[in-house]
PDB file of C-alpha atoms in Angstrom:
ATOM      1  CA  UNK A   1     -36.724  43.544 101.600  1.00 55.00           C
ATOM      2  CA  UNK A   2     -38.964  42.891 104.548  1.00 59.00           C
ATOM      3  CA  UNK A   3     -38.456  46.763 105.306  1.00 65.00           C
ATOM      4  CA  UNK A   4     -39.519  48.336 102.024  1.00 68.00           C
ATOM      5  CA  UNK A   5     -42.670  45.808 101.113  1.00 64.00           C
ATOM      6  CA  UNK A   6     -44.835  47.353 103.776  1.00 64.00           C
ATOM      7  CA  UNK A   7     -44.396  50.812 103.176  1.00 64.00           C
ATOM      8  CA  UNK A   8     -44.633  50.330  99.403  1.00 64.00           C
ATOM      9  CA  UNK A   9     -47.533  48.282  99.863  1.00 59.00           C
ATOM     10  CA  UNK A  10     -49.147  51.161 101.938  1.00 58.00           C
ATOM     11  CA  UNK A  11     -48.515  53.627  99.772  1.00 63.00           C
ATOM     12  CA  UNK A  12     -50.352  51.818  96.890  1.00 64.00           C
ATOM     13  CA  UNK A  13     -53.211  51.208  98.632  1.00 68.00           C
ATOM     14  CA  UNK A  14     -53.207  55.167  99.831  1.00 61.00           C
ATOM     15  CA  UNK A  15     -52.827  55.720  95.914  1.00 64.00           C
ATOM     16  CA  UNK A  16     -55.033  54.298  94.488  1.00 63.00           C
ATOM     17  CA  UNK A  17     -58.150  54.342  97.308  1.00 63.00           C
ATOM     18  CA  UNK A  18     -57.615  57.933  97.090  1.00 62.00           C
ATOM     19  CA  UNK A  19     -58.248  58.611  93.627  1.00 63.00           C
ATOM     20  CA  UNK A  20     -61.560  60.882  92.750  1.00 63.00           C
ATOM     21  CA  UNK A  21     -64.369  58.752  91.030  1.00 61.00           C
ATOM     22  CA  UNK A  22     -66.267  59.864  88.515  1.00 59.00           C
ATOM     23  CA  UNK A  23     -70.024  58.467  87.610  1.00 61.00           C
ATOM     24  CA  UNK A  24     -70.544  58.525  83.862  1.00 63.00           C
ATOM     25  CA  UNK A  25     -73.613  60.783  83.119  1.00 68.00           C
ATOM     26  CA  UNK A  26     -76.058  58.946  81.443  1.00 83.00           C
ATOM     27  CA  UNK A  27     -77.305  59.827  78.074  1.00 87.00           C
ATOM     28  CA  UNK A  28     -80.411  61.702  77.829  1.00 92.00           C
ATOM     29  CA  UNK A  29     -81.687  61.544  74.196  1.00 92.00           C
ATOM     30  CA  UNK A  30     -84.496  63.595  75.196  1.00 95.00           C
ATOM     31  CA  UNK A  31     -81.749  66.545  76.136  1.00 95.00           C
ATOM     32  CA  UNK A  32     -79.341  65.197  73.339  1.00 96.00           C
ATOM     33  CA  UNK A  33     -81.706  65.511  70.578  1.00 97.00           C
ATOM     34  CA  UNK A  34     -83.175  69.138  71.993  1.00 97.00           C
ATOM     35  CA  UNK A  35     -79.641  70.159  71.928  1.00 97.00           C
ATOM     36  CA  UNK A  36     -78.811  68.793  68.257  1.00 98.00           C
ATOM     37  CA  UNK A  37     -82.215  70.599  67.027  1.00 97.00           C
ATOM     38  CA  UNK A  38     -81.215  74.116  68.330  1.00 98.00           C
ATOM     39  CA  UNK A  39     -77.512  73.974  67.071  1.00 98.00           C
ATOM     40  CA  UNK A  40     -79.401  72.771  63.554  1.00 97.00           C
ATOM     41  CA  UNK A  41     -81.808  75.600  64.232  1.00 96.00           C
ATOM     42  CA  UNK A  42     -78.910  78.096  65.146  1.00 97.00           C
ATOM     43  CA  UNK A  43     -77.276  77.046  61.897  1.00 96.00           C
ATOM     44  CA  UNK A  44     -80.029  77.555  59.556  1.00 94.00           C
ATOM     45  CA  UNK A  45     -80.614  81.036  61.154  1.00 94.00           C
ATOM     46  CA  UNK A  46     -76.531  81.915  60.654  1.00 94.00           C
ATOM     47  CA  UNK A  47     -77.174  80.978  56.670  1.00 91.00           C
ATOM     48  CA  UNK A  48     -80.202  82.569  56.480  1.00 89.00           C
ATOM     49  CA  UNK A  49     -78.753  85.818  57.599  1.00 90.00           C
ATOM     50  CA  UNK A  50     -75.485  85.515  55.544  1.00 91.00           C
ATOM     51  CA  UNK A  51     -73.009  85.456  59.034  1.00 94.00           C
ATOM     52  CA  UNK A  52     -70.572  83.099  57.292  1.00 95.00           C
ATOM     53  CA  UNK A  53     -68.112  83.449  60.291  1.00 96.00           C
ATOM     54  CA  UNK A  54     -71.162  81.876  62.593  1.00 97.00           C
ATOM     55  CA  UNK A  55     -72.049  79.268  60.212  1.00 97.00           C
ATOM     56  CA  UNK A  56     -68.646  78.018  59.597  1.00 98.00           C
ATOM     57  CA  UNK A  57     -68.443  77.721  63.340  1.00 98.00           C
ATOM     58  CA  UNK A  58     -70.563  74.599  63.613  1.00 98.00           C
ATOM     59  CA  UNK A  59     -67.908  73.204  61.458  1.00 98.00           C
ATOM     60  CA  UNK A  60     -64.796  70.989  63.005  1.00 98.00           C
ATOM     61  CA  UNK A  61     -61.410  71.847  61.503  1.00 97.00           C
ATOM     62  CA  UNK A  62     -60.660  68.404  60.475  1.00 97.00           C
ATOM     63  CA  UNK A  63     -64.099  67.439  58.583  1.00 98.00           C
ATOM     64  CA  UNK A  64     -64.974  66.303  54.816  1.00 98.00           C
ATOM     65  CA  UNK A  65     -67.566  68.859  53.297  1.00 98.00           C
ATOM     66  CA  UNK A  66     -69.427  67.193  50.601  1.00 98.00           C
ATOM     67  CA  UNK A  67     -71.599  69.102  47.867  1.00 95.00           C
ATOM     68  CA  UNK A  68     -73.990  67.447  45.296  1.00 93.00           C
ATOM     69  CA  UNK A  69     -71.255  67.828  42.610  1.00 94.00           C
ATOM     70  CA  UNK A  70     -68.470  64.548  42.488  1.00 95.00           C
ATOM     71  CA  UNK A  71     -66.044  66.962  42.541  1.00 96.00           C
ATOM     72  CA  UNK A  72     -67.115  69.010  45.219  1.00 97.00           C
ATOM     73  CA  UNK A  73     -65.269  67.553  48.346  1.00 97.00           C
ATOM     74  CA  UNK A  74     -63.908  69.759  50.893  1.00 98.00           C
ATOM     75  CA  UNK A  75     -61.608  69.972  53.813  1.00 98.00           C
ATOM     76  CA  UNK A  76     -62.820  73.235  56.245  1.00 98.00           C
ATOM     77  CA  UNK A  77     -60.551  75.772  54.265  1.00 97.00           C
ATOM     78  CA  UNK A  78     -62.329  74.469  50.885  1.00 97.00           C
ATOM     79  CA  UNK A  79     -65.684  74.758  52.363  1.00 97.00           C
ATOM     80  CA  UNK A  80     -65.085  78.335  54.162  1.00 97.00           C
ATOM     81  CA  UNK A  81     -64.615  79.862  50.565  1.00 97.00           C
ATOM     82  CA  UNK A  82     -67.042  78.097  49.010  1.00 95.00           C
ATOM     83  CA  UNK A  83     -69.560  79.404  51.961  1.00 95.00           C
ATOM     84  CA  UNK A  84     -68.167  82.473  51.831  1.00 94.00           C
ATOM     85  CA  UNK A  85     -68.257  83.232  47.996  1.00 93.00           C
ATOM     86  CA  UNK A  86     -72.230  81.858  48.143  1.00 89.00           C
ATOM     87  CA  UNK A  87     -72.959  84.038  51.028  1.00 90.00           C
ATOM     88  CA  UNK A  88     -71.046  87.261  49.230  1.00 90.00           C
ATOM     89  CA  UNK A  89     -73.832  87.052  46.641  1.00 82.00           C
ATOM     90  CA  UNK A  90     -77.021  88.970  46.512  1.00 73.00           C
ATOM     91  CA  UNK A  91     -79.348  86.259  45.891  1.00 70.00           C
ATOM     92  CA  UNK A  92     -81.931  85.483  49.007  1.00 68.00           C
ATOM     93  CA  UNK A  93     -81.614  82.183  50.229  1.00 69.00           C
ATOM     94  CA  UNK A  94     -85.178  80.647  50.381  1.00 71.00           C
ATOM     95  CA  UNK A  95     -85.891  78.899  54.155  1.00 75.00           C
ATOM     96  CA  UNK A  96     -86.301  75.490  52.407  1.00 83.00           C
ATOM     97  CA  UNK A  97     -89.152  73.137  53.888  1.00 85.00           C
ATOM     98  CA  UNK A  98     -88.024  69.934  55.637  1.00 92.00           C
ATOM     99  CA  UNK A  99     -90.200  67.349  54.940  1.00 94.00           C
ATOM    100  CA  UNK A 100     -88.134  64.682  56.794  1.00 96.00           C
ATOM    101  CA  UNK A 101     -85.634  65.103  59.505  1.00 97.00           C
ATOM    102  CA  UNK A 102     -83.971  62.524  61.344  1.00 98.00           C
ATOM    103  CA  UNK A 103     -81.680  62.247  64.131  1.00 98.00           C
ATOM    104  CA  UNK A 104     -80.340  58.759  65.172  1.00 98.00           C
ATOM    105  CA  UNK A 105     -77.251  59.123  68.150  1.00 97.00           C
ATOM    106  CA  UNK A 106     -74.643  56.655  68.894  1.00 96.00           C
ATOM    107  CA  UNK A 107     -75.456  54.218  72.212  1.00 94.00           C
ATOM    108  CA  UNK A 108     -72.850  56.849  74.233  1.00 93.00           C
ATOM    109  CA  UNK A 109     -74.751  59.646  72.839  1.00 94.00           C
ATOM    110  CA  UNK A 110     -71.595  61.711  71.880  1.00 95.00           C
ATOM    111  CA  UNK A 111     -72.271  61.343  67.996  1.00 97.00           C
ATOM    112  CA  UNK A 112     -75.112  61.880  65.910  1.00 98.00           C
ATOM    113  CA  UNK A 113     -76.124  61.135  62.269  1.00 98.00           C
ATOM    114  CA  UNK A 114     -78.957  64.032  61.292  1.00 98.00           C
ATOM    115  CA  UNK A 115     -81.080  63.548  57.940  1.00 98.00           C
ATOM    116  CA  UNK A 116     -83.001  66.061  56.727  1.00 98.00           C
ATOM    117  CA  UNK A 117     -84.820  66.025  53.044  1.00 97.00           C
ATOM    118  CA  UNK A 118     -86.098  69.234  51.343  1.00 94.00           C
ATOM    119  CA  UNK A 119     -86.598  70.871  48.254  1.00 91.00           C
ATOM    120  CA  UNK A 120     -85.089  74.501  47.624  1.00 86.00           C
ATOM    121  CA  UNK A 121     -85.649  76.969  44.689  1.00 82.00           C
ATOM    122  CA  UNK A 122     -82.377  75.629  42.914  1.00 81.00           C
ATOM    123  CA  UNK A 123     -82.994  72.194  42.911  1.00 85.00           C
ATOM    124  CA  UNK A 124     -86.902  71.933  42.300  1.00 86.00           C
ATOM    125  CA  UNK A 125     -88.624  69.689  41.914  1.00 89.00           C
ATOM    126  CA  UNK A 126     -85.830  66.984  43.053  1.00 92.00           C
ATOM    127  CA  UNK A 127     -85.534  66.846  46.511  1.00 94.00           C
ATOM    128  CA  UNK A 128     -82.233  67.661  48.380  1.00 95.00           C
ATOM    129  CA  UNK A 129     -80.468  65.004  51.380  1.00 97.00           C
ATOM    130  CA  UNK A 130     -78.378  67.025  53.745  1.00 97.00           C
ATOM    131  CA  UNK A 131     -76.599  64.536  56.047  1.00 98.00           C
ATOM    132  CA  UNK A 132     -74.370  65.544  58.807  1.00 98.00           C
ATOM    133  CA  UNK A 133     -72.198  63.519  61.016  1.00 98.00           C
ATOM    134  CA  UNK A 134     -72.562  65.757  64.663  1.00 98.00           C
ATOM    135  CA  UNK A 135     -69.548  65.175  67.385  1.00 98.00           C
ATOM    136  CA  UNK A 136     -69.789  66.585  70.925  1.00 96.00           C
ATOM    137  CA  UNK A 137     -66.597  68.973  71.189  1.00 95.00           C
ATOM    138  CA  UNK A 138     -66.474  70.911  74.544  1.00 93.00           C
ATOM    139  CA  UNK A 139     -70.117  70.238  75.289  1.00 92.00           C
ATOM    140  CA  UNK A 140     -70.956  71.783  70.975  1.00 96.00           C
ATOM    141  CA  UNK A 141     -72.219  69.823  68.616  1.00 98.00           C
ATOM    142  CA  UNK A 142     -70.066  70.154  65.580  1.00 98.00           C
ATOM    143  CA  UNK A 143     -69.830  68.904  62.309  1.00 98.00           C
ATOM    144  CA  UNK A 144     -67.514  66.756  60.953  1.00 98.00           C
ATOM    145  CA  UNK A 145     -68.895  65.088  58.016  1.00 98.00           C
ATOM    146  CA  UNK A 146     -71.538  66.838  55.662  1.00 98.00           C
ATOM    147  CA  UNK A 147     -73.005  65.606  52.219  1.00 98.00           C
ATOM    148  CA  UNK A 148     -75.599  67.187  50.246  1.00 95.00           C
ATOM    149  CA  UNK A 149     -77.046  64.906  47.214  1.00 96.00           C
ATOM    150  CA  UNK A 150     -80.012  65.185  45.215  1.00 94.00           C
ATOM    151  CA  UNK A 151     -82.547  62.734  45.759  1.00 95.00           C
ATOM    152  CA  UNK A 152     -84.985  62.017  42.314  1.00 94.00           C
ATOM    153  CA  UNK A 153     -87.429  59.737  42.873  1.00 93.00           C
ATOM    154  CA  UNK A 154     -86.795  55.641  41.677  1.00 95.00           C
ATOM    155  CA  UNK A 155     -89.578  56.246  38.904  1.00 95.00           C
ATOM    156  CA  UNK A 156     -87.644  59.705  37.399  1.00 92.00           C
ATOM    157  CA  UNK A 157     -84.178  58.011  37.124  1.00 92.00           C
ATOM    158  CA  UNK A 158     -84.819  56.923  33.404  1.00 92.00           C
ATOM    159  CA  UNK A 159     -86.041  60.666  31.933  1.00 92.00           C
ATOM    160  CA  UNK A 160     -83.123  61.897  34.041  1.00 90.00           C
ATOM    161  CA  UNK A 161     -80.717  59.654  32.059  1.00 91.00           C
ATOM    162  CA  UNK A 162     -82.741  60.466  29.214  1.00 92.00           C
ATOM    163  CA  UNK A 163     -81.856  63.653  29.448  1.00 91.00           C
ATOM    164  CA  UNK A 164     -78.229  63.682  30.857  1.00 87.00           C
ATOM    165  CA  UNK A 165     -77.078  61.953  27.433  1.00 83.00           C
TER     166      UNK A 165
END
């Protein structure tokens, strides 16, 4: 027994002194938050010009895809027609106006929540909340969680139910 606990205990050491060490890199938000706002950027630009294939590449295959409709959840396949039938049509999508926009990242910095408010041509004069859950896949930020809901102010929620009867 003598003979073999030396050797083994050798080798152990030799294992596990050897072994590369990695340093964690330490979030930046600074860098984080550039990145986030030129994939957002580089998505708005993909819609704008109707490249459905590029758009639908921020997306991760395993997301929820939420529209302002109850019924309008989606997996990725649900959401690819649905982008791809809106961007088939001939109607000019308007560059809407953010008036907020928000990005808040997890304490790792590998996730990040992204808020941004707006009012477009179909949804005037109720403002729009597009939230997006970003993940960092293969150093991309990708989606995988998106909602869209309209936003009426406290004071307009009676006419609206007024008017929904």
């Amino acid at each position: 027994m003598k003979k073999i606990y030396f050797p083994m205990l050798l080798a152990m050491i030799l294992a596990t002194s050897c072994q590369t060490k990695t340093t964690p890199v330490a979030f930046d938000p600074v860098t984080a938050k550039a990145e986030v706002t030129k994939t957002l950027k580089d998505m708005d630009e993909s819609f704008r010009s109707k490249d459905a294939k590029a758009y639908l590449s921020f997306f991760t295959e395993d997301g929820l895809y939420c529209g302002t409709d109850p019924a309008e959840l989606w997996d990725k396949a649900g959401y690819t027609k649905v982008i791809t039938t809106m961007m088939a049509d001939t109607m000019k999508f308007k560059e809407p106006k953010f008036e907020k926009i928000e990005i808040r990242f997890n304490k790792e910095g590998n996730s990040a929540n992204v808020l941004r408010q707006f009012v477009t041509g179909w949804s005037k004069p109720i403002q729009v909340r597009d939230v997006m859950h970003f993940v960092k896949v293969d150093n991309k930020w990708m989606i995988d969680f998106s909602t869209f809901a309209l936003i009426p102010e406290n004071k307009d929620l009676p006419k609206l139910a007024a008017v929904v009867k």
